[in-house]
Amino acid sequence: MDRAIERQRVLLEHLRPSSTSSSLENLDSSISASVCAAGDSAAYQRSQVFGDDVVIVAAYRSPLCKSKRGGLKDTYPDDILAPVLKALIEKTNINPAEVGDIVVGSVLGPGSQRASECRMAAFYAGFPETVPIRTVNRQCSSGLQAVADVAAAIKAGFYEIGIGAGLESMTTNPMAWEGSVNPKVKTMAQAQDCLLPMGITSENVAQRFKVTRQEQDQAAVESHRKAAAATAAGRFKDEIIPIPTKIVDPKTGDETPVTISVDDGIRPGVSLADLAKLKPVFKKDGSTTAGTSSQVSDGAGAVLLMKRSLAVQKGLPILGVFRTFAAVGVPPAIMGIGPAVAIPAAVKAAGLQLEDIDLFEINEAFASQYLYCQKKLELDPQKINVNGGAMAIGHPLGATGARCVATLLHEMKKRGRDCRFGVVSMCIGTGMGAAAVFERGDSCDDVCYAKNKGARVASLSEVTCLFCFV
């Protein structure tokens, strides 16, 4: 900061009228180097040392496949996660022993069993026994929560390198309630609402906020269209790690070795006429159908984070910068509105405004809630889920957050200077929402370390960085 201010003082001296003194020591107080107060960039001034940024150097995912019918239906959960973890090591050439922790978001797998499967996956991937691992469950945001937990631990100084991941095999672990329900739940409406089927909460959102059946069907068509186009154009190739596995014939038991490398739930030719034929599945007179709901899927994702200074030292390219994270609570009966509350909270915490965000990855749990959030926040549809969303690609609950991070950051990299800030968000069962803000990895440096997109510079004395006003 002192060096930057000194550079400002030198520049300001050159800008002063010639009739004034040239002595740097006698600069008039009306034009002096100071911390930025320049309009909307003021909130984005330095909050930490540049080298202490938490950055993402790699983010990958498996293909997402249809539960019980897709390419990963005969694959053990640990065999879905292991290749993705291994890719982080192989593609960055980091020493796996340097990883301080691996945090895996997972929802449906039994706690101790899933934790053991994740530990096994780490061993299969080549991590030594000295590297710890744990799971985290915040339902549909678990993968994003894992990334946020690792980022927070790095910021706190617990370790310098960590992995935030997500895993779900909805073939192996279908959604079901185990055991009996506490009768006390009948005494409290909010507690009862926590037990509502997710599809009913979708119907509640559609009815309360007047999201029509036709709007929902159109959103699903668009999701499939964009995902199909992205697949055909190879836009997912940089983020997908092929999974070697097998397909078992259910009739004969014969096993066929295969390598799964594409998402298999996308329907390129789906039309409004096709979706109009589907009946509501959660409510007789409702509007939510199988076609306007996220797909039940198997998959995994993983994100490698570290301090910027360490990434630079290792010569690793920086894919993105983790800026902020927010989790919020909303009424359980309309849990789908979560992103409409979480996104503004995360964006505000980053010192930004919604219009500063160039891309959004918002999980399409249901078309109803996805459309509500888009309308409520008045987001440009051209910025949201540009390569399709969960209605087409799939929603393996615990893996979705990590998948969305990988998809967002690779797309931001492709778009370059036209895309600086991105958001990942999703609704969460029982009434919550989560969101995180990311910045494209090469969009700032240690000299110009402030948001200048659209910034207003009121006077030279308000400039933090010598180049913020260029």
CSV table of C-alpha atoms in Angstrom, one decimal:
chain,number,residue,atom,x,y,z
A,1,MET,CA,0.0,0.0,0.0
A,2,ASP,CA,2.8,2.4,0.9
A,3,ARG,CA,4.5,1.8,-2.5
A,4,ALA,CA,1.2,2.4,-4.3
A,5,ILE,CA,0.6,5.7,-2.4
A,6,GLU,CA,4.1,6.8,-3.2
A,7,ARG,CA,3.5,6.2,-6.9
A,8,GLN,CA,0.3,8.2,-6.7
A,9,ARG,CA,2.2,11.1,-5.1
A,10,VAL,CA,4.7,11.1,-7.9
A,11,LEU,CA,2.0,11.1,-10.5
A,12,LEU,CA,0.0,13.8,-8.8
A,13,GLU,CA,3.1,16.0,-8.7
A,14,HIS,CA,3.3,15.7,-12.5
A,15,LEU,CA,-0.3,16.7,-12.8
A,16,ARG,CA,-0.1,19.8,-10.6
A,17,PRO,CA,-0.1,23.2,-12.3
A,18,SER,CA,3.4,24.4,-13.2
A,19,SER,CA,2.9,27.5,-11.0
A,20,THR,CA,2.9,25.4,-7.8
A,21,SER,CA,5.9,24.1,-5.9
A,22,SER,CA,7.4,21.0,-7.3
A,23,SER,CA,8.4,19.7,-3.9
A,24,LEU,CA,6.8,16.4,-3.0
A,25,GLU,CA,7.0,17.3,0.6
A,26,ASN,CA,4.8,20.4,0.0
A,27,LEU,CA,2.0,18.8,-2.0
A,28,ASP,CA,-1.3,20.7,-1.4
A,29,SER,CA,-3.8,18.7,0.7
A,30,SER,CA,-6.4,19.2,-2.0
A,31,ILE,CA,-4.7,16.6,-4.2
A,32,SER,CA,-3.0,13.9,-2.2
A,33,ALA,CA,-2.6,10.1,-2.5
A,34,SER,CA,-5.3,8.3,-0.5
A,35,VAL,CA,-7.4,5.2,-0.3
A,36,CYS,CA,-10.0,4.9,-3.1
A,37,ALA,CA,-13.4,6.5,-2.5
A,38,ALA,CA,-14.3,6.4,-6.2
A,39,GLY,CA,-18.0,5.7,-6.4
A,40,ASP,CA,-18.8,2.0,-6.6
A,41,SER,CA,-15.2,0.9,-6.5
A,42,ALA,CA,-14.8,2.2,-3.0
A,43,ALA,CA,-16.5,-0.9,-1.5
A,44,TYR,CA,-14.1,-3.0,-3.4
A,45,GLN,CA,-10.9,-1.5,-2.1
A,46,ARG,CA,-8.2,-3.8,-0.7
A,47,SER,CA,-9.4,-5.8,2.3
A,48,GLN,CA,-6.3,-8.0,2.4
A,49,VAL,CA,-2.8,-8.4,1.0
A,50,PHE,CA,-2.9,-9.3,-2.7
A,51,GLY,CA,-0.8,-12.4,-2.2
A,52,ASP,CA,-3.2,-13.7,0.5
A,53,ASP,CA,-6.1,-14.0,-2.0
A,54,VAL,CA,-7.6,-17.5,-2.0
A,55,VAL,CA,-7.5,-18.7,-5.6
A,56,ILE,CA,-8.6,-21.7,-7.6
A,57,VAL,CA,-5.9,-23.2,-9.8
A,58,ALA,CA,-7.9,-26.2,-11.0
A,59,ALA,CA,-11.6,-27.3,-11.1
A,60,TYR,CA,-12.9,-30.5,-12.6
A,61,ARG,CA,-15.9,-32.7,-12.6
A,62,SER,CA,-17.1,-36.1,-13.8
A,63,PRO,CA,-19.8,-36.4,-16.4
A,64,LEU,CA,-23.2,-36.2,-14.8
A,65,CYS,CA,-25.3,-39.3,-15.5
A,66,LYS,CA,-28.9,-40.4,-15.0
A,67,SER,CA,-29.5,-42.2,-11.8
A,68,LYS,CA,-30.2,-45.9,-12.2
A,69,ARG,CA,-30.2,-45.6,-16.0
A,70,GLY,CA,-27.1,-43.7,-17.0
A,71,GLY,CA,-23.4,-44.3,-17.5
A,72,LEU,CA,-22.4,-44.4,-13.9
A,73,LYS,CA,-25.2,-46.6,-12.5
A,74,ASP,CA,-22.9,-49.5,-11.9
A,75,THR,CA,-20.0,-47.3,-10.5
A,76,TYR,CA,-19.2,-47.2,-6.8
A,77,PRO,CA,-19.3,-43.7,-5.4
A,78,ASP,CA,-15.6,-43.7,-4.5
A,79,ASP,CA,-14.8,-44.7,-8.1
A,80,ILE,CA,-16.7,-41.6,-9.3
A,81,LEU,CA,-14.8,-39.2,-7.0
A,82,ALA,CA,-11.3,-40.7,-7.3
A,83,PRO,CA,-10.5,-39.9,-11.0
A,84,VAL,CA,-11.6,-36.3,-10.4
A,85,LEU,CA,-9.3,-35.9,-7.3
A,86,LYS,CA,-6.5,-37.6,-9.3
A,87,ALA,CA,-6.9,-35.1,-12.1
A,88,LEU,CA,-6.2,-32.2,-9.7
A,89,ILE,CA,-2.8,-33.7,-8.9
A,90,GLU,CA,-1.9,-34.8,-12.4
A,91,LYS,CA,-2.9,-31.6,-14.2
A,92,THR,CA,-1.2,-29.3,-11.8
A,93,ASN,CA,1.8,-31.4,-10.8
A,94,ILE,CA,1.4,-30.5,-7.2
A,95,ASN,CA,2.7,-32.7,-4.5
A,96,PRO,CA,-0.4,-34.4,-3.0
A,97,ALA,CA,1.3,-34.4,0.4
A,98,GLU,CA,1.1,-30.6,0.5
A,99,VAL,CA,-2.7,-30.6,0.6
A,100,GLY,CA,-3.9,-29.6,4.0
A,101,ASP,CA,-7.4,-31.0,3.9
A,102,ILE,CA,-10.0,-32.4,1.5
A,103,VAL,CA,-13.6,-31.5,2.2
A,104,VAL,CA,-16.3,-33.4,0.3
A,105,GLY,CA,-19.9,-32.3,0.1
A,106,SER,CA,-22.4,-35.2,0.1
A,107,VAL,CA,-26.0,-35.5,1.0
A,108,LEU,CA,-27.6,-38.9,0.7
A,109,GLY,CA,-24.8,-41.3,1.6
A,110,PRO,CA,-24.8,-42.5,5.3
A,111,GLY,CA,-22.5,-40.3,7.2
A,112,SER,CA,-19.8,-42.6,8.4
A,113,GLN,CA,-20.0,-44.8,5.2
A,114,ARG,CA,-19.7,-41.8,2.9
A,115,ALA,CA,-16.8,-40.4,4.9
A,116,SER,CA,-15.0,-43.8,4.5
A,117,GLU,CA,-15.7,-43.9,0.8
A,118,CYS,CA,-14.2,-40.4,0.4
A,119,ARG,CA,-11.1,-41.4,2.3
A,120,MET,CA,-10.8,-44.5,0.1
A,121,ALA,CA,-11.2,-42.3,-3.0
A,122,ALA,CA,-8.4,-40.1,-1.8
A,123,PHE,CA,-6.1,-43.1,-1.5
A,124,TYR,CA,-7.1,-44.4,-5.0
A,125,ALA,CA,-6.3,-40.9,-6.3
A,126,GLY,CA,-2.8,-41.0,-4.9
A,127,PHE,CA,-3.0,-38.9,-1.8
A,128,PRO,CA,-0.9,-40.1,1.1
A,129,GLU,CA,-2.4,-41.1,4.5
A,130,THR,CA,-1.1,-37.9,6.0
A,131,VAL,CA,-3.7,-35.9,4.1
A,132,PRO,CA,-7.0,-35.7,6.1
A,133,ILE,CA,-10.5,-35.7,4.6
A,134,ARG,CA,-14.0,-35.0,5.9
A,135,THR,CA,-17.5,-34.6,4.6
A,136,VAL,CA,-20.0,-31.7,4.9
A,137,ASN,CA,-23.7,-31.7,4.3
A,138,ARG,CA,-25.7,-28.6,3.7
A,139,GLN,CA,-28.0,-30.5,1.3
A,140,CYS,CA,-28.0,-29.1,-2.3
A,141,SER,CA,-25.3,-26.6,-1.5
A,142,SER,CA,-22.9,-29.1,0.0
A,143,GLY,CA,-20.3,-29.0,-2.8
A,144,LEU,CA,-20.2,-25.2,-2.7
A,145,GLN,CA,-20.1,-25.3,1.1
A,146,ALA,CA,-17.0,-27.5,0.8
A,147,VAL,CA,-15.3,-25.0,-1.4
A,148,ALA,CA,-16.2,-22.2,1.0
A,149,ASP,CA,-15.0,-24.1,4.0
A,150,VAL,CA,-11.6,-24.7,2.4
A,151,ALA,CA,-11.4,-21.1,1.3
A,152,ALA,CA,-12.1,-20.0,4.9
A,153,ALA,CA,-9.6,-22.4,6.3
A,154,ILE,CA,-6.9,-21.1,4.0
A,155,LYS,CA,-7.8,-17.5,4.9
A,156,ALA,CA,-7.6,-18.4,8.6
A,157,GLY,CA,-4.1,-19.8,8.1
A,158,PHE,CA,-4.9,-23.4,8.9
A,159,TYR,CA,-3.2,-24.6,5.7
A,160,GLU,CA,-2.2,-23.1,2.4
A,161,ILE,CA,-3.6,-25.7,0.0
A,162,GLY,CA,-7.0,-27.5,0.2
A,163,ILE,CA,-9.6,-29.2,-2.0
A,164,GLY,CA,-13.3,-28.6,-1.9
A,165,ALA,CA,-15.2,-31.4,-3.6
A,166,GLY,CA,-18.7,-32.9,-4.0
A,167,LEU,CA,-20.0,-36.4,-4.5
A,168,GLU,CA,-23.4,-38.0,-5.0
A,169,SER,CA,-24.5,-41.4,-6.3
A,170,MET,CA,-28.3,-41.1,-6.4
A,171,THR,CA,-28.3,-44.7,-7.8
A,172,THR,CA,-26.6,-46.0,-4.7
A,173,ASN,CA,-28.3,-43.7,-2.2
A,174,PRO,CA,-31.9,-42.7,-3.3
A,175,MET,CA,-33.7,-40.0,-1.4
A,176,ALA,CA,-35.5,-41.5,1.5
A,177,TRP,CA,-36.2,-40.8,5.2
A,178,GLU,CA,-34.8,-43.4,7.6
A,179,GLY,CA,-36.5,-44.2,10.8
A,180,SER,CA,-39.6,-42.6,12.3
A,181,VAL,CA,-40.4,-38.9,12.5
A,182,ASN,CA,-40.6,-37.1,15.8
A,183,PRO,CA,-44.3,-36.6,16.6
A,184,LYS,CA,-43.4,-33.1,18.0
A,185,VAL,CA,-43.2,-31.9,14.4
A,186,LYS,CA,-47.0,-31.7,14.3
A,187,THR,CA,-46.8,-28.8,16.9
A,188,MET,CA,-44.9,-26.4,14.7
A,189,ALA,CA,-45.8,-25.4,11.1
A,190,GLN,CA,-42.2,-24.5,10.1
A,191,ALA,CA,-40.9,-27.9,11.3
A,192,GLN,CA,-43.7,-29.6,9.4
A,193,ASP,CA,-42.7,-27.7,6.2
A,194,CYS,CA,-39.2,-29.1,6.5
A,195,LEU,CA,-40.8,-32.5,5.6
A,196,LEU,CA,-42.5,-31.2,2.5
A,197,PRO,CA,-41.5,-33.0,-0.7
A,198,MET,CA,-39.3,-30.7,-2.8
A,199,GLY,CA,-41.8,-30.9,-5.6
A,200,ILE,CA,-44.5,-29.5,-3.4
A,201,THR,CA,-42.3,-26.5,-2.5
A,202,SER,CA,-41.9,-26.0,-6.3
A,203,GLU,CA,-45.7,-25.9,-6.6
A,204,ASN,CA,-45.9,-23.4,-3.8
A,205,VAL,CA,-43.4,-21.1,-5.5
A,206,ALA,CA,-45.3,-21.4,-8.8
A,207,GLN,CA,-48.6,-20.7,-7.2
A,208,ARG,CA,-47.6,-17.9,-4.9
A,209,PHE,CA,-45.5,-16.0,-7.4
A,210,LYS,CA,-47.6,-16.9,-10.5
A,211,VAL,CA,-45.0,-18.8,-12.5
A,212,THR,CA,-47.0,-20.4,-15.3
A,213,ARG,CA,-46.7,-23.9,-16.7
A,214,GLN,CA,-45.7,-22.5,-20.2
A,215,GLU,CA,-42.9,-20.4,-18.7
A,216,GLN,CA,-41.6,-23.5,-16.9
A,217,ASP,CA,-41.7,-25.6,-20.0
A,218,GLN,CA,-39.9,-22.9,-22.0
A,219,ALA,CA,-37.2,-22.7,-19.3
A,220,ALA,CA,-36.6,-26.5,-19.6
A,221,VAL,CA,-36.5,-26.4,-23.4
A,222,GLU,CA,-33.9,-23.6,-23.1
A,223,SER,CA,-31.8,-25.5,-20.6
A,224,HIS,CA,-31.6,-28.6,-22.9
A,225,ARG,CA,-31.0,-26.5,-25.9
A,226,LYS,CA,-28.1,-24.6,-24.3
A,227,ALA,CA,-26.6,-27.8,-22.8
A,228,ALA,CA,-26.8,-29.6,-26.1
A,229,ALA,CA,-25.1,-26.7,-27.9
A,230,ALA,CA,-22.4,-26.5,-25.3
A,231,THR,CA,-21.7,-30.2,-25.5
A,232,ALA,CA,-21.6,-30.2,-29.3
A,233,ALA,CA,-19.2,-27.2,-29.3
A,234,GLY,CA,-16.9,-28.9,-26.8
A,235,ARG,CA,-17.4,-26.3,-24.1
A,236,PHE,CA,-17.4,-28.9,-21.3
A,237,LYS,CA,-14.3,-30.7,-22.4
A,238,ASP,CA,-11.9,-28.7,-20.2
A,239,GLU,CA,-13.9,-29.4,-17.1
A,240,ILE,CA,-15.0,-33.0,-17.5
A,241,ILE,CA,-12.7,-35.9,-16.4
A,242,PRO,CA,-13.6,-39.2,-18.2
A,243,ILE,CA,-14.5,-42.0,-15.8
A,244,PRO,CA,-13.4,-45.5,-16.6
A,245,THR,CA,-16.1,-47.9,-15.4
A,246,LYS,CA,-18.4,-50.7,-16.5
A,247,ILE,CA,-22.0,-51.2,-17.6
A,248,VAL,CA,-23.7,-54.3,-16.2
A,249,ASP,CA,-26.5,-55.8,-18.3
A,250,PRO,CA,-29.4,-56.2,-15.8
A,251,LYS,CA,-30.7,-59.3,-17.6
A,252,THR,CA,-27.5,-61.3,-18.1
A,253,GLY,CA,-25.2,-59.7,-15.6
A,254,ASP,CA,-22.5,-59.3,-18.3
A,255,GLU,CA,-20.1,-56.5,-17.7
A,256,THR,CA,-18.8,-54.2,-20.5
A,257,PRO,CA,-15.9,-51.9,-19.8
A,258,VAL,CA,-16.6,-48.3,-20.8
A,259,THR,CA,-15.3,-44.8,-20.3
A,260,ILE,CA,-17.9,-42.2,-19.6
A,261,SER,CA,-17.0,-38.7,-20.9
A,262,VAL,CA,-20.2,-36.8,-21.5
A,263,ASP,CA,-23.3,-35.9,-19.6
A,264,ASP,CA,-26.0,-38.3,-20.6
A,265,GLY,CA,-29.2,-36.6,-19.4
A,266,ILE,CA,-29.3,-33.9,-22.1
A,267,ARG,CA,-32.1,-34.2,-24.7
A,268,PRO,CA,-31.1,-32.1,-27.7
A,269,GLY,CA,-34.4,-32.3,-29.5
A,270,VAL,CA,-36.9,-31.7,-26.7
A,271,SER,CA,-39.7,-29.3,-27.6
A,272,LEU,CA,-42.5,-27.4,-25.9
A,273,ALA,CA,-44.9,-29.8,-27.5
A,274,ASP,CA,-43.0,-32.7,-25.9
A,275,LEU,CA,-43.1,-31.1,-22.4
A,276,ALA,CA,-46.7,-30.1,-22.7
A,277,LYS,CA,-47.6,-33.8,-22.8
A,278,LEU,CA,-46.1,-34.5,-19.4
A,279,LYS,CA,-48.5,-34.6,-16.4
A,280,PRO,CA,-47.8,-32.8,-13.1
A,281,VAL,CA,-46.0,-35.3,-10.7
A,282,PHE,CA,-46.4,-33.7,-7.3
A,283,LYS,CA,-49.9,-32.2,-7.3
A,284,LYS,CA,-52.9,-33.2,-9.4
A,285,ASP,CA,-53.7,-29.7,-10.6
A,286,GLY,CA,-50.1,-28.5,-10.4
A,287,SER,CA,-47.6,-27.3,-13.0
A,288,THR,CA,-44.3,-29.0,-12.0
A,289,THR,CA,-43.5,-32.0,-14.2
A,290,ALA,CA,-40.5,-34.4,-14.5
A,291,GLY,CA,-39.4,-32.2,-17.4
A,292,THR,CA,-39.3,-29.0,-15.4
A,293,SER,CA,-37.5,-30.6,-12.4
A,294,SER,CA,-33.8,-31.2,-12.1
A,295,GLN,CA,-32.6,-34.6,-13.1
A,296,VAL,CA,-31.7,-37.2,-10.5
A,297,SER,CA,-28.0,-37.9,-11.2
A,298,ASP,CA,-24.7,-39.4,-10.3
A,299,GLY,CA,-21.5,-37.4,-10.3
A,300,ALA,CA,-18.6,-35.7,-8.6
A,301,GLY,CA,-16.6,-32.5,-8.8
A,302,ALA,CA,-13.4,-31.1,-7.1
A,303,VAL,CA,-11.8,-27.7,-6.8
A,304,LEU,CA,-8.2,-27.0,-5.8
A,305,LEU,CA,-7.6,-23.9,-3.8
A,306,MET,CA,-4.5,-22.2,-2.4
A,307,LYS,CA,-3.0,-18.8,-1.5
A,308,ARG,CA,-2.3,-16.7,-4.5
A,309,SER,CA,1.3,-16.2,-3.4
A,310,LEU,CA,1.9,-20.0,-3.4
A,311,ALA,CA,0.2,-20.4,-6.8
A,312,VAL,CA,2.5,-17.8,-8.2
A,313,GLN,CA,5.5,-19.4,-6.5
A,314,LYS,CA,4.6,-22.7,-8.1
A,315,GLY,CA,4.0,-21.2,-11.5
A,316,LEU,CA,0.4,-22.4,-11.6
A,317,PRO,CA,-2.2,-20.5,-13.7
A,318,ILE,CA,-5.0,-18.9,-11.7
A,319,LEU,CA,-8.4,-20.0,-12.9
A,320,GLY,CA,-10.3,-17.8,-10.5
A,321,VAL,CA,-10.4,-16.0,-7.2
A,322,PHE,CA,-12.7,-16.9,-4.3
A,323,ARG,CA,-14.3,-13.6,-3.2
A,324,THR,CA,-17.3,-14.2,-0.9
A,325,PHE,CA,-19.8,-16.7,0.3
A,326,ALA,CA,-23.2,-16.4,1.9
A,327,ALA,CA,-25.8,-18.8,3.3
A,328,VAL,CA,-29.2,-17.6,4.2
A,329,GLY,CA,-32.5,-19.0,5.6
A,330,VAL,CA,-35.9,-18.7,3.9
A,331,PRO,CA,-39.4,-20.2,4.6
A,332,PRO,CA,-39.1,-24.0,4.2
A,333,ALA,CA,-42.4,-24.2,2.2
A,334,ILE,CA,-40.9,-22.0,-0.5
A,335,MET,CA,-37.3,-23.1,-0.2
A,336,GLY,CA,-36.7,-22.5,-3.9
A,337,ILE,CA,-36.5,-18.7,-3.4
A,338,GLY,CA,-33.2,-19.1,-1.6
A,339,PRO,CA,-30.9,-17.8,-4.4
A,340,ALA,CA,-33.0,-14.6,-4.6
A,341,VAL,CA,-31.9,-13.9,-1.0
A,342,ALA,CA,-28.4,-15.4,-1.0
A,343,ILE,CA,-27.1,-13.8,-4.2
A,344,PRO,CA,-27.6,-10.2,-3.1
A,345,ALA,CA,-26.0,-11.0,0.3
A,346,ALA,CA,-22.9,-12.5,-1.3
A,347,VAL,CA,-22.6,-9.8,-4.0
A,348,LYS,CA,-22.9,-7.1,-1.3
A,349,ALA,CA,-20.3,-8.7,0.8
A,350,ALA,CA,-18.0,-8.5,-2.2
A,351,GLY,CA,-18.5,-4.8,-2.5
A,352,LEU,CA,-20.3,-5.3,-5.8
A,353,GLN,CA,-23.7,-4.7,-7.3
A,354,LEU,CA,-25.8,-7.2,-9.3
A,355,GLU,CA,-25.1,-5.5,-12.5
A,356,ASP,CA,-21.3,-6.1,-11.9
A,357,ILE,CA,-21.8,-9.8,-12.3
A,358,ASP,CA,-21.1,-11.1,-15.8
A,359,LEU,CA,-22.2,-14.8,-15.4
A,360,PHE,CA,-24.5,-16.7,-13.0
A,361,GLU,CA,-24.7,-20.4,-12.4
A,362,ILE,CA,-28.0,-20.9,-10.6
A,363,ASN,CA,-29.0,-24.5,-9.9
A,364,GLU,CA,-32.2,-25.3,-11.7
A,365,ALA,CA,-33.8,-27.4,-8.9
A,366,PHE,CA,-37.1,-26.6,-10.5
A,367,ALA,CA,-38.1,-24.3,-13.3
A,368,SER,CA,-40.5,-22.5,-11.1
A,369,GLN,CA,-37.9,-21.4,-8.5
A,370,TYR,CA,-35.3,-20.7,-11.1
A,371,LEU,CA,-37.6,-18.4,-13.0
A,372,TYR,CA,-38.8,-16.7,-9.8
A,373,CYS,CA,-35.2,-15.9,-8.8
A,374,GLN,CA,-34.4,-14.6,-12.2
A,375,LYS,CA,-37.4,-12.3,-12.2
A,376,LYS,CA,-37.1,-11.2,-8.6
A,377,LEU,CA,-33.4,-10.1,-9.1
A,378,GLU,CA,-34.2,-8.7,-12.6
A,379,LEU,CA,-31.2,-10.7,-14.0
A,380,ASP,CA,-30.4,-10.7,-17.7
A,381,PRO,CA,-31.3,-14.2,-19.0
A,382,GLN,CA,-28.3,-14.0,-21.3
A,383,LYS,CA,-26.0,-14.1,-18.2
A,384,ILE,CA,-27.6,-17.1,-16.5
A,385,ASN,CA,-26.7,-20.8,-17.1
A,386,VAL,CA,-25.3,-20.0,-20.5
A,387,ASN,CA,-24.4,-23.7,-21.0
A,388,GLY,CA,-27.7,-25.1,-19.6
A,389,GLY,CA,-28.5,-26.1,-16.1
A,390,ALA,CA,-29.7,-29.0,-13.9
A,391,MET,CA,-32.9,-29.6,-15.8
A,392,ALA,CA,-30.7,-30.8,-18.6
A,393,ILE,CA,-27.3,-31.6,-17.1
A,394,GLY,CA,-28.4,-33.1,-13.8
A,395,HIS,CA,-28.4,-32.4,-10.1
A,396,PRO,CA,-26.3,-34.9,-8.1
A,397,LEU,CA,-27.1,-33.2,-4.8
A,398,GLY,CA,-23.8,-33.0,-3.0
A,399,ALA,CA,-21.7,-32.6,-6.2
A,400,THR,CA,-23.7,-29.7,-7.8
A,401,GLY,CA,-21.9,-26.9,-6.0
A,402,ALA,CA,-18.5,-28.1,-7.1
A,403,ARG,CA,-19.8,-28.8,-10.6
A,404,CYS,CA,-21.2,-25.3,-10.9
A,405,VAL,CA,-17.9,-23.8,-9.8
A,406,ALA,CA,-16.0,-25.8,-12.4
A,407,THR,CA,-18.5,-24.8,-15.2
A,408,LEU,CA,-18.5,-21.2,-14.2
A,409,LEU,CA,-14.8,-20.7,-14.0
A,410,HIS,CA,-14.0,-22.5,-17.2
A,411,GLU,CA,-16.6,-20.4,-19.0
A,412,MET,CA,-15.3,-17.2,-17.5
A,413,LYS,CA,-11.8,-18.2,-18.7
A,414,LYS,CA,-13.1,-18.7,-22.3
A,415,ARG,CA,-14.8,-15.3,-22.3
A,416,GLY,CA,-11.7,-13.5,-21.1
A,417,ARG,CA,-11.9,-9.8,-20.5
A,418,ASP,CA,-15.6,-9.7,-21.2
A,419,CYS,CA,-16.3,-11.6,-18.1
A,420,ARG,CA,-14.8,-10.6,-14.7
A,421,PHE,CA,-17.2,-11.6,-11.9
A,422,GLY,CA,-19.4,-14.7,-11.6
A,423,VAL,CA,-21.8,-16.1,-9.1
A,424,VAL,CA,-22.7,-19.7,-8.2
A,425,SER,CA,-26.0,-20.1,-6.3
A,426,MET,CA,-28.6,-22.7,-5.3
A,427,CYS,CA,-31.7,-23.2,-3.2
A,428,ILE,CA,-31.4,-25.7,-0.3
A,429,GLY,CA,-34.0,-28.1,1.1
A,430,THR,CA,-35.7,-27.1,4.4
A,431,GLY,CA,-35.5,-23.5,3.4
A,432,MET,CA,-32.1,-22.0,2.7
A,433,GLY,CA,-30.0,-20.5,-0.1
A,434,ALA,CA,-26.3,-20.2,-0.7
A,435,ALA,CA,-24.2,-18.1,-3.1
A,436,ALA,CA,-20.5,-17.4,-3.8
A,437,VAL,CA,-18.8,-14.7,-5.8
A,438,PHE,CA,-15.8,-15.5,-8.0
A,439,GLU,CA,-13.4,-13.3,-10.0
A,440,ARG,CA,-11.7,-14.4,-13.2
A,441,GLY,CA,-8.1,-15.4,-12.4
A,442,ASP,CA,-6.2,-12.9,-14.6
A,443,SER,CA,-8.5,-9.9,-14.1
A,444,CYS,CA,-6.3,-8.1,-11.5
A,445,ASP,CA,-2.7,-7.8,-10.4
A,446,ASP,CA,-0.8,-6.5,-7.5
A,447,VAL,CA,-0.5,-3.0,-9.0
A,448,CYS,CA,-4.1,-2.5,-10.0
A,449,TYR,CA,-5.9,-4.4,-7.3
A,450,ALA,CA,-9.4,-2.9,-7.3
A,451,LYS,CA,-12.6,-3.1,-9.3
A,452,ASN,CA,-12.5,-0.5,-12.1
A,453,LYS,CA,-15.3,-1.7,-14.3
A,454,GLY,CA,-17.7,1.2,-14.6
A,455,ALA,CA,-16.0,3.0,-11.7
A,456,ARG,CA,-16.4,6.8,-11.4
A,457,VAL,CA,-13.3,8.6,-10.3
A,458,ALA,CA,-14.5,11.8,-8.5
A,459,SER,CA,-11.1,13.3,-8.1
A,460,LEU,CA,-7.4,12.4,-8.2
A,461,SER,CA,-7.3,12.3,-4.4
A,462,GLU,CA,-9.9,9.4,-4.4
A,463,VAL,CA,-7.8,7.0,-6.6
A,464,THR,CA,-6.5,3.9,-4.8
A,465,CYS,CA,-4.4,2.6,-7.8
A,466,LEU,CA,-2.5,4.7,-10.3
A,467,PHE,CA,-4.3,2.9,-13.1
A,468,CYS,CA,-7.9,2.7,-11.8
A,469,PHE,CA,-8.9,5.6,-13.9
A,470,VAL,CA,-7.5,4.4,-17.2
